[in-house]
GROMACS .gro file of C-alpha atoms in nm:
model
  185
    1UNK     CA    1  -0.230   0.904  -2.305
    2UNK     CA    2  -0.203   0.555  -2.300
    3UNK     CA    3   0.007   0.459  -2.614
    4UNK     CA    4   0.284   0.706  -2.404
    5UNK     CA    5   0.221   0.510  -2.148
    6UNK     CA    6   0.275   0.169  -2.314
    7UNK     CA    7   0.599   0.312  -2.425
    8UNK     CA    8   0.763   0.442  -2.115
    9UNK     CA    9   0.635   0.078  -1.978
   10UNK     CA   10   0.787  -0.094  -2.253
   11UNK     CA   11   1.121   0.093  -2.194
   12UNK     CA   12   1.149   0.036  -1.887
   13UNK     CA   13   1.111  -0.335  -1.894
   14UNK     CA   14   1.410  -0.333  -2.178
   15UNK     CA   15   1.599  -0.121  -1.936
   16UNK     CA   16   1.546  -0.373  -1.642
   17UNK     CA   17   1.700  -0.680  -1.860
   18UNK     CA   18   1.973  -0.473  -2.047
   19UNK     CA   19   2.307  -0.599  -1.966
   20UNK     CA   20   2.500  -0.283  -1.786
   21UNK     CA   21   2.886  -0.364  -1.871
   22UNK     CA   22   3.176  -0.080  -1.713
   23UNK     CA   23   3.519  -0.102  -1.866
   24UNK     CA   24   3.811  -0.255  -1.623
   25UNK     CA   25   4.075  -0.528  -1.654
   26UNK     CA   26   4.100  -0.854  -1.500
   27UNK     CA   27   4.464  -1.009  -1.384
   28UNK     CA   28   4.479  -1.359  -1.458
   29UNK     CA   29   4.697  -1.627  -1.249
   30UNK     CA   30   4.992  -1.581  -1.483
   31UNK     CA   31   5.032  -1.205  -1.392
   32UNK     CA   32   4.882  -1.075  -1.764
   33UNK     CA   33   4.637  -0.789  -1.750
   34UNK     CA   34   4.353  -0.771  -2.003
   35UNK     CA   35   4.155  -0.438  -2.043
   36UNK     CA   36   3.803  -0.579  -2.089
   37UNK     CA   37   3.429  -0.467  -2.028
   38UNK     CA   38   3.290  -0.625  -1.678
   39UNK     CA   39   2.910  -0.695  -1.683
   40UNK     CA   40   2.765  -0.612  -1.355
   41UNK     CA   41   2.389  -0.577  -1.382
   42UNK     CA   42   2.158  -0.791  -1.658
   43UNK     CA   43   2.038  -1.116  -1.749
   44UNK     CA   44   2.260  -1.335  -1.555
   45UNK     CA   45   2.540  -1.472  -1.552
   46UNK     CA   46   2.679  -1.144  -1.374
   47UNK     CA   47   2.974  -1.064  -1.190
   48UNK     CA   48   2.926  -1.155  -0.853
   49UNK     CA   49   3.212  -1.312  -0.560
   50UNK     CA   50   3.179  -1.627  -0.704
   51UNK     CA   51   3.170  -1.529  -1.116
   52UNK     CA   52   3.356  -1.237  -1.306
   53UNK     CA   53   3.185  -1.215  -1.651
   54UNK     CA   54   3.373  -1.012  -1.899
   55UNK     CA   55   3.260  -0.918  -2.311
   56UNK     CA   56   3.490  -0.774  -2.552
   57UNK     CA   57   3.489  -0.808  -2.944
   58UNK     CA   58   3.840  -1.040  -2.940
   59UNK     CA   59   3.680  -1.298  -2.679
   60UNK     CA   60   3.324  -1.214  -2.694
   61UNK     CA   61   3.128  -1.322  -2.393
   62UNK     CA   62   3.365  -1.517  -2.090
   63UNK     CA   63   3.276  -1.661  -1.722
   64UNK     CA   64   3.473  -1.695  -1.462
   65UNK     CA   65   3.428  -1.926  -1.200
   66UNK     CA   66   3.629  -1.817  -0.863
   67UNK     CA   67   3.700  -2.170  -0.782
   68UNK     CA   68   3.887  -2.192  -1.110
   69UNK     CA   69   4.158  -1.963  -1.004
   70UNK     CA   70   4.203  -1.813  -1.367
   71UNK     CA   71   4.162  -1.451  -1.239
   72UNK     CA   72   4.306  -1.323  -0.941
   73UNK     CA   73   4.158  -1.025  -0.955
   74UNK     CA   74   4.014  -0.749  -1.141
   75UNK     CA   75   3.848  -0.404  -1.125
   76UNK     CA   76   3.638  -0.167  -1.277
   77UNK     CA   77   3.502   0.249  -1.230
   78UNK     CA   78   3.144   0.307  -1.182
   79UNK     CA   79   2.968   0.645  -1.085
   80UNK     CA   80   3.293   0.793  -1.012
   81UNK     CA   81   3.339   0.500  -0.729
   82UNK     CA   82   3.640   0.268  -0.793
   83UNK     CA   83   3.610  -0.149  -0.718
   84UNK     CA   84   3.861  -0.346  -0.708
   85UNK     CA   85   3.854  -0.712  -0.547
   86UNK     CA   86   4.117  -0.984  -0.523
   87UNK     CA   87   4.073  -1.378  -0.534
   88UNK     CA   88   4.115  -1.544  -0.203
   89UNK     CA   89   4.095  -1.917  -0.130
   90UNK     CA   90   3.959  -1.936   0.199
   91UNK     CA   91   3.991  -2.326   0.303
   92UNK     CA   92   3.744  -2.441   0.555
   93UNK     CA   93   3.390  -2.409   0.457
   94UNK     CA   94   3.386  -2.086   0.282
   95UNK     CA   95   3.615  -2.194  -0.041
   96UNK     CA   96   3.719  -1.950  -0.313
   97UNK     CA   97   3.582  -1.602  -0.372
   98UNK     CA   98   3.646  -1.275  -0.493
   99UNK     CA   99   3.681  -1.016  -0.159
  100UNK     CA  100   3.632  -0.626  -0.219
  101UNK     CA  101   3.878  -0.394  -0.098
  102UNK     CA  102   3.753  -0.178   0.124
  103UNK     CA  103   4.050  -0.029   0.295
  104UNK     CA  104   4.362   0.017   0.128
  105UNK     CA  105   4.655   0.168   0.359
  106UNK     CA  106   5.006   0.147   0.398
  107UNK     CA  107   5.010  -0.063   0.637
  108UNK     CA  108   4.730  -0.297   0.632
  109UNK     CA  109   4.438  -0.356   0.317
  110UNK     CA  110   4.108  -0.478   0.412
  111UNK     CA  111   3.883  -0.702   0.212
  112UNK     CA  112   3.504  -0.805   0.230
  113UNK     CA  113   3.284  -1.056   0.118
  114UNK     CA  114   2.897  -1.021   0.249
  115UNK     CA  115   2.806  -1.391   0.353
  116UNK     CA  116   2.487  -1.465   0.442
  117UNK     CA  117   2.461  -1.653   0.838
  118UNK     CA  118   2.232  -1.732   1.088
  119UNK     CA  119   2.149  -1.528   1.383
  120UNK     CA  120   1.977  -1.686   1.648
  121UNK     CA  121   1.683  -1.783   1.474
  122UNK     CA  122   1.709  -1.538   1.124
  123UNK     CA  123   1.934  -1.537   0.813
  124UNK     CA  124   2.134  -1.236   0.822
  125UNK     CA  125   2.440  -1.079   0.583
  126UNK     CA  126   2.744  -1.075   0.787
  127UNK     CA  127   3.090  -0.996   0.667
  128UNK     CA  128   3.386  -1.179   0.621
  129UNK     CA  129   3.666  -1.013   0.593
  130UNK     CA  130   4.014  -1.069   0.462
  131UNK     CA  131   4.317  -0.846   0.663
  132UNK     CA  132   4.582  -0.806   0.488
  133UNK     CA  133   4.963  -0.664   0.653
  134UNK     CA  134   5.232  -0.490   0.411
  135UNK     CA  135   5.423  -0.832   0.431
  136UNK     CA  136   5.143  -0.984   0.267
  137UNK     CA  137   5.068  -1.203   0.540
  138UNK     CA  138   4.689  -1.245   0.539
  139UNK     CA  139   4.387  -1.370   0.825
  140UNK     CA  140   4.029  -1.401   0.734
  141UNK     CA  141   3.731  -1.355   0.979
  142UNK     CA  142   3.351  -1.347   0.981
  143UNK     CA  143   3.185  -1.121   1.182
  144UNK     CA  144   2.893  -1.311   1.317
  145UNK     CA  145   2.732  -1.334   1.663
  146UNK     CA  146   2.918  -1.648   1.780
  147UNK     CA  147   3.249  -1.630   1.612
  148UNK     CA  148   3.587  -1.565   1.762
  149UNK     CA  149   3.691  -1.321   1.514
  150UNK     CA  150   3.849  -1.101   1.767
  151UNK     CA  151   4.072  -1.356   1.895
  152UNK     CA  152   4.210  -1.423   1.598
  153UNK     CA  153   4.258  -1.052   1.465
  154UNK     CA  154   4.414  -1.012   1.837
  155UNK     CA  155   4.697  -1.294   1.733
  156UNK     CA  156   4.730  -1.118   1.415
  157UNK     CA  157   4.783  -0.811   1.617
  158UNK     CA  158   4.969  -0.923   1.904
  159UNK     CA  159   5.272  -0.635   1.907
  160UNK     CA  160   5.056  -0.342   1.888
  161UNK     CA  161   4.973  -0.225   2.220
  162UNK     CA  162   4.737   0.039   2.123
  163UNK     CA  163   4.570  -0.195   1.826
  164UNK     CA  164   4.451  -0.447   2.169
  165UNK     CA  165   4.333  -0.187   2.340
  166UNK     CA  166   4.120  -0.100   2.059
  167UNK     CA  167   4.031  -0.411   1.985
  168UNK     CA  168   3.832  -0.479   2.307
  169UNK     CA  169   3.568  -0.263   2.238
  170UNK     CA  170   3.508  -0.292   1.908
  171UNK     CA  171   3.217  -0.379   1.746
  172UNK     CA  172   3.208  -0.613   1.473
  173UNK     CA  173   3.033  -0.375   1.248
  174UNK     CA  174   3.350  -0.115   1.317
  175UNK     CA  175   3.608  -0.303   1.160
  176UNK     CA  176   3.657  -0.113   0.873
  177UNK     CA  177   3.732   0.183   1.107
  178UNK     CA  178   3.931   0.005   1.337
  179UNK     CA  179   4.180  -0.079   1.012
  180UNK     CA  180   4.141   0.240   0.897
  181UNK     CA  181   4.268   0.357   1.318
  182UNK     CA  182   4.551   0.108   1.216
  183UNK     CA  183   4.654   0.257   0.895
  184UNK     CA  184   4.689   0.632   1.084
  185UNK     CA  185   4.892   0.529   1.354
   0.00000   0.00000   0.00000
């Protein structure tokens, strides 16, 4: 019995450190699309909003920093869910990062990056969004408690009275639903 328990514990510890690779693609700055494996878990370094780690037979393990601006985007499928990320260079204090596409409509796309912020006295996760019109025009905003995100969005959809009305009662955790509303108008 002790032997089996020891074997199970050993196998579990190996699986915690195993690298999880998923089939995916990256879009390079020169617009080339490369099929590769993306490292999403395991020993560091792993893929996150600042770093993309790929592994393939031809090039081995490669690490791309968002700030280097070599990769425009990447994507993969995991458990029947598609994940698509795009590089945005947000000036000001945020810098460069990969943002996840969370709303994909004909009129608007919404990308999100989770950031840590201070809300009164506690550190809390906030969403940093990039909202893109079908024309390619973008805005970015963080839904922190004391940010002016509604003003920024209002200036972006100024020509849509229904959107302006819906925005007035919008809570900061309802931004994805608001973008779905915009796409269904």
